[in-house]
JSON list of C-alpha atoms in Angstrom, two decimals:
[
{"chain": "A", "resi": 1, "resn": "MET", "atom": "CA", "xyz": [0.00, 0.00, 0.00]},
{"chain": "A", "resi": 2, "resn": "SER", "atom": "CA", "xyz": [1.36, 3.40, -0.91]},
{"chain": "A", "resi": 3, "resn": "THR", "atom": "CA", "xyz": [1.74, 6.26, 1.54]},
{"chain": "A", "resi": 4, "resn": "ASP", "atom": "CA", "xyz": [-1.02, 8.15, -0.31]},
{"chain": "A", "resi": 5, "resn": "GLU", "atom": "CA", "xyz": [-3.45, 5.25, 0.17]},
{"chain": "A", "resi": 6, "resn": "GLN", "atom": "CA", "xyz": [-2.60, 5.09, 3.88]},
{"chain": "A", "resi": 7, "resn": "VAL", "atom": "CA", "xyz": [-3.33, 8.80, 4.25]},
{"chain": "A", "resi": 8, "resn": "SER", "atom": "CA", "xyz": [-6.54, 8.47, 2.24]},
{"chain": "A", "resi": 9, "resn": "SER", "atom": "CA", "xyz": [-7.95, 5.58, 4.23]},
{"chain": "A", "resi": 10, "resn": "ARG", "atom": "CA", "xyz": [-7.02, 7.23, 7.53]},
{"chain": "A", "resi": 11, "resn": "SER", "atom": "CA", "xyz": [-8.66, 10.53, 6.56]},
{"chain": "A", "resi": 12, "resn": "ALA", "atom": "CA", "xyz": [-12.05, 8.81, 6.40]},
{"chain": "A", "resi": 13, "resn": "MET", "atom": "CA", "xyz": [-11.73, 8.21, 10.14]},
{"chain": "A", "resi": 14, "resn": "ASP", "atom": "CA", "xyz": [-10.95, 11.81, 11.11]},
{"chain": "A", "resi": 15, "resn": "GLY", "atom": "CA", "xyz": [-13.19, 12.95, 13.95]},
{"chain": "A", "resi": 16, "resn": "GLU", "atom": "CA", "xyz": [-14.74, 9.51, 14.52]},
{"chain": "A", "resi": 17, "resn": "ILE", "atom": "CA", "xyz": [-15.16, 8.03, 17.98]},
{"chain": "A", "resi": 18, "resn": "GLY", "atom": "CA", "xyz": [-14.52, 4.34, 18.44]},
{"chain": "A", "resi": 19, "resn": "ILE", "atom": "CA", "xyz": [-17.36, 2.12, 17.32]},
{"chain": "A", "resi": 20, "resn": "LEU", "atom": "CA", "xyz": [-17.75, 0.43, 20.74]},
{"chain": "A", "resi": 21, "resn": "ALA", "atom": "CA", "xyz": [-18.37, 3.82, 22.35]},
{"chain": "A", "resi": 22, "resn": "ARG", "atom": "CA", "xyz": [-20.78, 4.74, 19.56]},
{"chain": "A", "resi": 23, "resn": "ARG", "atom": "CA", "xyz": [-22.68, 1.42, 19.81]},
{"chain": "A", "resi": 24, "resn": "THR", "atom": "CA", "xyz": [-22.99, 1.76, 23.59]},
{"chain": "A", "resi": 25, "resn": "ILE", "atom": "CA", "xyz": [-24.51, 5.23, 23.24]},
{"chain": "A", "resi": 26, "resn": "GLU", "atom": "CA", "xyz": [-26.84, 4.07, 20.46]},
{"chain": "A", "resi": 27, "resn": "ALA", "atom": "CA", "xyz": [-27.94, 1.01, 22.45]},
{"chain": "A", "resi": 28, "resn": "GLY", "atom": "CA", "xyz": [-28.87, 3.21, 25.40]},
{"chain": "A", "resi": 29, "resn": "ILE", "atom": "CA", "xyz": [-31.13, 5.22, 23.10]},
{"chain": "A", "resi": 30, "resn": "ILE", "atom": "CA", "xyz": [-32.54, 2.23, 21.22]},
{"chain": "A", "resi": 31, "resn": "ALA", "atom": "CA", "xyz": [-33.31, 0.09, 24.31]},
{"chain": "A", "resi": 32, "resn": "PRO", "atom": "CA", "xyz": [-36.40, 1.98, 25.55]},
{"chain": "A", "resi": 33, "resn": "ILE", "atom": "CA", "xyz": [-37.69, 2.41, 22.00]},
{"chain": "A", "resi": 34, "resn": "TYR", "atom": "CA", "xyz": [-37.26, -1.31, 21.37]},
{"chain": "A", "resi": 35, "resn": "GLU", "atom": "CA", "xyz": [-39.03, -2.18, 24.64]},
{"chain": "A", "resi": 36, "resn": "GLU", "atom": "CA", "xyz": [-41.98, 0.06, 23.73]},
{"chain": "A", "resi": 37, "resn": "MET", "atom": "CA", "xyz": [-42.22, -1.47, 20.26]},
{"chain": "A", "resi": 38, "resn": "ARG", "atom": "CA", "xyz": [-42.01, -4.95, 21.75]},
{"chain": "A", "resi": 39, "resn": "GLU", "atom": "CA", "xyz": [-44.87, -4.21, 24.16]},
{"chain": "A", "resi": 40, "resn": "ARG", "atom": "CA", "xyz": [-47.09, -2.67, 21.48]},
{"chain": "A", "resi": 41, "resn": "LEU", "atom": "CA", "xyz": [-46.19, -4.73, 18.42]},
{"chain": "A", "resi": 42, "resn": "GLY", "atom": "CA", "xyz": [-44.72, -7.96, 19.76]},
{"chain": "A", "resi": 43, "resn": "GLU", "atom": "CA", "xyz": [-41.19, -9.36, 19.78]},
{"chain": "A", "resi": 44, "resn": "GLU", "atom": "CA", "xyz": [-41.07, -10.42, 16.13]},
{"chain": "A", "resi": 45, "resn": "MET", "atom": "CA", "xyz": [-42.26, -7.08, 14.72]},
{"chain": "A", "resi": 46, "resn": "ALA", "atom": "CA", "xyz": [-40.04, -5.06, 17.09]},
{"chain": "A", "resi": 47, "resn": "GLN", "atom": "CA", "xyz": [-36.97, -7.05, 16.05]},
{"chain": "A", "resi": 48, "resn": "SER", "atom": "CA", "xyz": [-37.90, -6.76, 12.37]},
{"chain": "A", "resi": 49, "resn": "ILE", "atom": "CA", "xyz": [-38.14, -2.97, 12.66]},
{"chain": "A", "resi": 50, "resn": "ILE", "atom": "CA", "xyz": [-34.81, -2.71, 14.52]},
{"chain": "A", "resi": 51, "resn": "ASP", "atom": "CA", "xyz": [-33.16, -5.02, 11.97]},
{"chain": "A", "resi": 52, "resn": "SER", "atom": "CA", "xyz": [-34.39, -3.00, 8.99]},
{"chain": "A", "resi": 53, "resn": "ALA", "atom": "CA", "xyz": [-33.52, 0.38, 10.51]},
{"chain": "A", "resi": 54, "resn": "ILE", "atom": "CA", "xyz": [-30.02, -0.72, 11.58]},
{"chain": "A", "resi": 55, "resn": "ARG", "atom": "CA", "xyz": [-29.24, -2.26, 8.18]},
{"chain": "A", "resi": 56, "resn": "LYS", "atom": "CA", "xyz": [-30.29, 0.95, 6.40]},
{"chain": "A", "resi": 57, "resn": "ALA", "atom": "CA", "xyz": [-28.17, 3.01, 8.79]},
{"chain": "A", "resi": 58, "resn": "ALA", "atom": "CA", "xyz": [-25.18, 0.72, 8.16]},
{"chain": "A", "resi": 59, "resn": "VAL", "atom": "CA", "xyz": [-25.40, 1.13, 4.39]},
{"chain": "A", "resi": 60, "resn": "LYS", "atom": "CA", "xyz": [-25.63, 4.90, 4.86]},
{"chain": "A", "resi": 61, "resn": "ALA", "atom": "CA", "xyz": [-22.61, 4.86, 7.21]},
{"chain": "A", "resi": 62, "resn": "GLY", "atom": "CA", "xyz": [-20.62, 2.79, 4.70]},
{"chain": "A", "resi": 63, "resn": "ARG", "atom": "CA", "xyz": [-21.42, 5.30, 1.96]},
{"chain": "A", "resi": 64, "resn": "SER", "atom": "CA", "xyz": [-20.41, 8.17, 4.23]},
{"chain": "A", "resi": 65, "resn": "PHE", "atom": "CA", "xyz": [-17.01, 6.60, 4.95]},
{"chain": "A", "resi": 66, "resn": "ALA", "atom": "CA", "xyz": [-16.56, 5.91, 1.22]},
{"chain": "A", "resi": 67, "resn": "ALA", "atom": "CA", "xyz": [-17.32, 9.54, 0.37]},
{"chain": "A", "resi": 68, "resn": "ARG", "atom": "CA", "xyz": [-14.56, 10.61, 2.80]},
{"chain": "A", "resi": 69, "resn": "THR", "atom": "CA", "xyz": [-11.97, 8.26, 1.29]},
{"chain": "A", "resi": 70, "resn": "PRO", "atom": "CA", "xyz": [-10.05, 10.39, -1.20]},
{"chain": "A", "resi": 71, "resn": "GLY", "atom": "CA", "xyz": [-8.77, 8.41, -4.16]},
{"chain": "A", "resi": 72, "resn": "GLY", "atom": "CA", "xyz": [-11.54, 5.83, -3.97]},
{"chain": "A", "resi": 73, "resn": "THR", "atom": "CA", "xyz": [-12.29, 2.74, -1.97]},
{"chain": "A", "resi": 74, "resn": "SER", "atom": "CA", "xyz": [-10.68, -0.70, -2.01]},
{"chain": "A", "resi": 75, "resn": "LEU", "atom": "CA", "xyz": [-10.39, -3.67, 0.28]},
{"chain": "A", "resi": 76, "resn": "ARG", "atom": "CA", "xyz": [-7.15, -2.17, 1.61]},
{"chain": "A", "resi": 77, "resn": "THR", "atom": "CA", "xyz": [-8.83, 1.11, 2.59]},
{"chain": "A", "resi": 78, "resn": "PHE", "atom": "CA", "xyz": [-11.64, -0.94, 4.14]},
{"chain": "A", "resi": 79, "resn": "GLN", "atom": "CA", "xyz": [-9.08, -2.87, 6.19]},
{"chain": "A", "resi": 80, "resn": "GLU", "atom": "CA", "xyz": [-7.75, 0.40, 7.59]},
{"chain": "A", "resi": 81, "resn": "LEU", "atom": "CA", "xyz": [-11.22, 1.24, 8.93]},
{"chain": "A", "resi": 82, "resn": "GLN", "atom": "CA", "xyz": [-10.97, -1.76, 11.26]},
{"chain": "A", "resi": 83, "resn": "ASP", "atom": "CA", "xyz": [-9.08, 0.46, 13.68]},
{"chain": "A", "resi": 84, "resn": "LEU", "atom": "CA", "xyz": [-12.40, 2.09, 14.61]},
{"chain": "A", "resi": 85, "resn": "TRP", "atom": "CA", "xyz": [-13.99, -1.29, 15.40]},
{"chain": "A", "resi": 86, "resn": "THR", "atom": "CA", "xyz": [-11.04, -2.54, 17.45]},
{"chain": "A", "resi": 87, "resn": "GLN", "atom": "CA", "xyz": [-10.37, 0.75, 19.27]},
{"chain": "A", "resi": 88, "resn": "ASP", "atom": "CA", "xyz": [-10.62, 0.58, 23.08]},
{"chain": "A", "resi": 89, "resn": "ASP", "atom": "CA", "xyz": [-9.90, -3.18, 22.93]},
{"chain": "A", "resi": 90, "resn": "ALA", "atom": "CA", "xyz": [-13.41, -3.66, 21.55]},
{"chain": "A", "resi": 91, "resn": "LEU", "atom": "CA", "xyz": [-12.33, -6.73, 19.57]},
{"chain": "A", "resi": 92, "resn": "VAL", "atom": "CA", "xyz": [-9.47, -9.15, 19.93]},
{"chain": "A", "resi": 93, "resn": "ILE", "atom": "CA", "xyz": [-8.85, -10.35, 16.40]},
{"chain": "A", "resi": 94, "resn": "GLU", "atom": "CA", "xyz": [-6.51, -12.71, 14.63]},
{"chain": "A", "resi": 95, "resn": "VAL", "atom": "CA", "xyz": [-5.98, -11.79, 10.99]},
{"chain": "A", "resi": 96, "resn": "THR", "atom": "CA", "xyz": [-5.52, -14.91, 8.89]},
{"chain": "A", "resi": 97, "resn": "LYS", "atom": "CA", "xyz": [-5.34, -13.29, 5.45]},
{"chain": "A", "resi": 98, "resn": "ALA", "atom": "CA", "xyz": [-4.98, -9.70, 4.26]},
{"chain": "A", "resi": 99, "resn": "THR", "atom": "CA", "xyz": [-4.49, -9.16, 0.53]},
{"chain": "A", "resi": 100, "resn": "ASP", "atom": "CA", "xyz": [-5.94, -6.83, -2.08]},
{"chain": "A", "resi": 101, "resn": "THR", "atom": "CA", "xyz": [-8.84, -9.26, -2.66]},
{"chain": "A", "resi": 102, "resn": "GLU", "atom": "CA", "xyz": [-9.30, -11.11, 0.64]},
{"chain": "A", "resi": 103, "resn": "PHE", "atom": "CA", "xyz": [-9.45, -10.00, 4.26]},
{"chain": "A", "resi": 104, "resn": "HIS", "atom": "CA", "xyz": [-10.07, -12.82, 6.74]},
{"chain": "A", "resi": 105, "resn": "TYR", "atom": "CA", "xyz": [-9.93, -12.70, 10.50]},
{"chain": "A", "resi": 106, "resn": "ASN", "atom": "CA", "xyz": [-11.36, -14.35, 13.57]},
{"chain": "A", "resi": 107, "resn": "VAL", "atom": "CA", "xyz": [-12.75, -12.41, 16.51]},
{"chain": "A", "resi": 108, "resn": "LYS", "atom": "CA", "xyz": [-11.58, -14.11, 19.70]},
{"chain": "A", "resi": 109, "resn": "ARG", "atom": "CA", "xyz": [-13.17, -11.63, 22.13]},
{"chain": "A", "resi": 110, "resn": "CYS", "atom": "CA", "xyz": [-16.07, -9.29, 21.43]},
{"chain": "A", "resi": 111, "resn": "ARG", "atom": "CA", "xyz": [-16.72, -6.48, 23.87]},
{"chain": "A", "resi": 112, "resn": "TYR", "atom": "CA", "xyz": [-19.75, -5.52, 21.78]},
{"chain": "A", "resi": 113, "resn": "ALA", "atom": "CA", "xyz": [-21.41, -8.80, 22.82]},
{"chain": "A", "resi": 114, "resn": "GLU", "atom": "CA", "xyz": [-20.27, -8.31, 26.42]},
{"chain": "A", "resi": 115, "resn": "THR", "atom": "CA", "xyz": [-21.60, -4.74, 26.50]},
{"chain": "A", "resi": 116, "resn": "TYR", "atom": "CA", "xyz": [-25.01, -5.63, 25.07]},
{"chain": "A", "resi": 117, "resn": "LYS", "atom": "CA", "xyz": [-25.39, -8.48, 27.56]},
{"chain": "A", "resi": 118, "resn": "GLU", "atom": "CA", "xyz": [-24.45, -6.15, 30.44]},
{"chain": "A", "resi": 119, "resn": "MET", "atom": "CA", "xyz": [-27.09, -3.70, 29.19]},
{"chain": "A", "resi": 120, "resn": "GLY", "atom": "CA", "xyz": [-29.73, -6.45, 29.06]},
{"chain": "A", "resi": 121, "resn": "LEU", "atom": "CA", "xyz": [-29.76, -6.33, 25.26]},
{"chain": "A", "resi": 122, "resn": "GLY", "atom": "CA", "xyz": [-28.06, -9.63, 24.51]},
{"chain": "A", "resi": 123, "resn": "LYS", "atom": "CA", "xyz": [-31.18, -10.91, 22.76]},
{"chain": "A", "resi": 124, "resn": "ILE", "atom": "CA", "xyz": [-30.92, -8.19, 20.10]},
{"chain": "A", "resi": 125, "resn": "GLY", "atom": "CA", "xyz": [-27.15, -7.61, 20.10]},
{"chain": "A", "resi": 126, "resn": "HIS", "atom": "CA", "xyz": [-26.86, -9.34, 16.72]},
{"chain": "A", "resi": 127, "resn": "LEU", "atom": "CA", "xyz": [-29.33, -6.81, 15.31]},
{"chain": "A", "resi": 128, "resn": "LEU", "atom": "CA", "xyz": [-27.51, -3.85, 16.85]},
{"chain": "A", "resi": 129, "resn": "SER", "atom": "CA", "xyz": [-24.02, -4.85, 15.65]},
{"chain": "A", "resi": 130, "resn": "CYS", "atom": "CA", "xyz": [-23.49, -8.09, 13.75]},
{"chain": "A", "resi": 131, "resn": "ASN", "atom": "CA", "xyz": [-26.12, -7.50, 11.07]},
{"chain": "A", "resi": 132, "resn": "ARG", "atom": "CA", "xyz": [-24.41, -4.24, 10.14]},
{"chain": "A", "resi": 133, "resn": "ASP", "atom": "CA", "xyz": [-21.20, -5.90, 8.98]},
{"chain": "A", "resi": 134, "resn": "GLY", "atom": "CA", "xyz": [-22.32, -7.33, 5.65]},
{"chain": "A", "resi": 135, "resn": "VAL", "atom": "CA", "xyz": [-24.28, -4.28, 4.56]},
{"chain": "A", "resi": 136, "resn": "PHE", "atom": "CA", "xyz": [-21.77, -1.70, 5.82]},
{"chain": "A", "resi": 137, "resn": "CYS", "atom": "CA", "xyz": [-19.10, -3.17, 3.54]},
{"chain": "A", "resi": 138, "resn": "THR", "atom": "CA", "xyz": [-21.36, -3.09, 0.48]},
{"chain": "A", "resi": 139, "resn": "GLY", "atom": "CA", "xyz": [-22.35, 0.49, 1.33]},
{"chain": "A", "resi": 140, "resn": "TYR", "atom": "CA", "xyz": [-18.65, 1.32, 1.52]},
{"chain": "A", "resi": 141, "resn": "ASP", "atom": "CA", "xyz": [-17.87, -0.46, -1.75]},
{"chain": "A", "resi": 142, "resn": "PRO", "atom": "CA", "xyz": [-20.31, -2.84, -3.52]},
{"chain": "A", "resi": 143, "resn": "ARG", "atom": "CA", "xyz": [-17.31, -4.86, -4.70]},
{"chain": "A", "resi": 144, "resn": "ILE", "atom": "CA", "xyz": [-16.77, -6.01, -1.08]},
{"chain": "A", "resi": 145, "resn": "THR", "atom": "CA", "xyz": [-18.81, -8.89, 0.32]},
{"chain": "A", "resi": 146, "resn": "LEU", "atom": "CA", "xyz": [-18.78, -10.68, 3.66]},
{"chain": "A", "resi": 147, "resn": "GLU", "atom": "CA", "xyz": [-19.11, -14.36, 4.42]},
{"chain": "A", "resi": 148, "resn": "ARG", "atom": "CA", "xyz": [-19.48, -15.26, 8.09]},
{"chain": "A", "resi": 149, "resn": "THR", "atom": "CA", "xyz": [-20.85, -18.49, 9.53]},
{"chain": "A", "resi": 150, "resn": "GLN", "atom": "CA", "xyz": [-20.81, -17.77, 13.27]},
{"chain": "A", "resi": 151, "resn": "THR", "atom": "CA", "xyz": [-20.56, -15.00, 15.86]},
{"chain": "A", "resi": 152, "resn": "VAL", "atom": "CA", "xyz": [-19.58, -14.65, 19.49]},
{"chain": "A", "resi": 153, "resn": "MET", "atom": "CA", "xyz": [-22.77, -12.60, 19.91]},
{"chain": "A", "resi": 154, "resn": "GLU", "atom": "CA", "xyz": [-24.85, -15.70, 19.20]},
{"chain": "A", "resi": 155, "resn": "GLY", "atom": "CA", "xyz": [-22.76, -18.00, 21.38]},
{"chain": "A", "resi": 156, "resn": "ALA", "atom": "CA", "xyz": [-19.94, -19.24, 19.13]},
{"chain": "A", "resi": 157, "resn": "SER", "atom": "CA", "xyz": [-16.34, -19.45, 20.35]},
{"chain": "A", "resi": 158, "resn": "HIS", "atom": "CA", "xyz": [-15.32, -16.88, 17.72]},
{"chain": "A", "resi": 159, "resn": "CYS", "atom": "CA", "xyz": [-16.59, -14.91, 14.74]},
{"chain": "A", "resi": 160, "resn": "ASP", "atom": "CA", "xyz": [-15.19, -15.90, 11.34]},
{"chain": "A", "resi": 161, "resn": "PHE", "atom": "CA", "xyz": [-15.04, -12.89, 9.03]},
{"chain": "A", "resi": 162, "resn": "LYS", "atom": "CA", "xyz": [-14.18, -13.46, 5.38]},
{"chain": "A", "resi": 163, "resn": "TYR", "atom": "CA", "xyz": [-14.35, -10.33, 3.28]},
{"chain": "A", "resi": 164, "resn": "SER", "atom": "CA", "xyz": [-13.80, -10.63, -0.45]},
{"chain": "A", "resi": 165, "resn": "PHE", "atom": "CA", "xyz": [-13.18, -7.96, -3.06]},
{"chain": "A", "resi": 166, "resn": "ASP", "atom": "CA", "xyz": [-14.26, -8.53, -6.66]},
{"chain": "A", "resi": 167, "resn": "PRO", "atom": "CA", "xyz": [-12.30, -6.01, -8.78]},
{"chain": "A", "resi": 168, "resn": "ASP", "atom": "CA", "xyz": [-14.51, -6.81, -11.78]},
{"chain": "A", "resi": 169, "resn": "ALA", "atom": "CA", "xyz": [-17.75, -5.90, -10.01]},
{"chain": "A", "resi": 170, "resn": "LYS", "atom": "CA", "xyz": [-19.26, -2.48, -10.50]},
{"chain": "A", "resi": 171, "resn": "PRO", "atom": "CA", "xyz": [-17.54, 0.06, -8.18]},
{"chain": "A", "resi": 172, "resn": "ALA", "atom": "CA", "xyz": [-19.43, 2.55, -6.05]},
{"chain": "A", "resi": 173, "resn": "ALA", "atom": "CA", "xyz": [-20.72, 5.59, -7.88]},
{"chain": "A", "resi": 174, "resn": "GLY", "atom": "CA", "xyz": [-18.52, 8.60, -7.23]}
]
């Protein structure tokens, strides 16, 4: 990666707080709204609404980061964004592959899951965080996709992230 690319990917993070801090604040706001929806509409409908709203917000956030990445997006610039997700020891990860077309890692510890459980939101933690991952990356760059078969949030020993970049796919509109 060139020095220019490093500067470009880092500039998209200027002024951002760590994602764990952001998710904790958001969860505190969402919790009473979710509880009210659950009481009025039932568990299934309340979760469906939260899921849809969070996914839409994740796509929008991905697009916002992409717009602040001078020189365009790539899997390498996406990898640099991971610093926001791991900040404050939010995730303990083991990177198993990091190339221009593949970015694989396992999450060994997830403070997002721990935080949601402490807040009494463990039942919807996957909606508040995990479901964002696959749509955030496509919002950032539609050439990036995520394959993941398990998460700590839902009781697995680790999360298995496998991001792929298809250079022949249609890039994000500038």
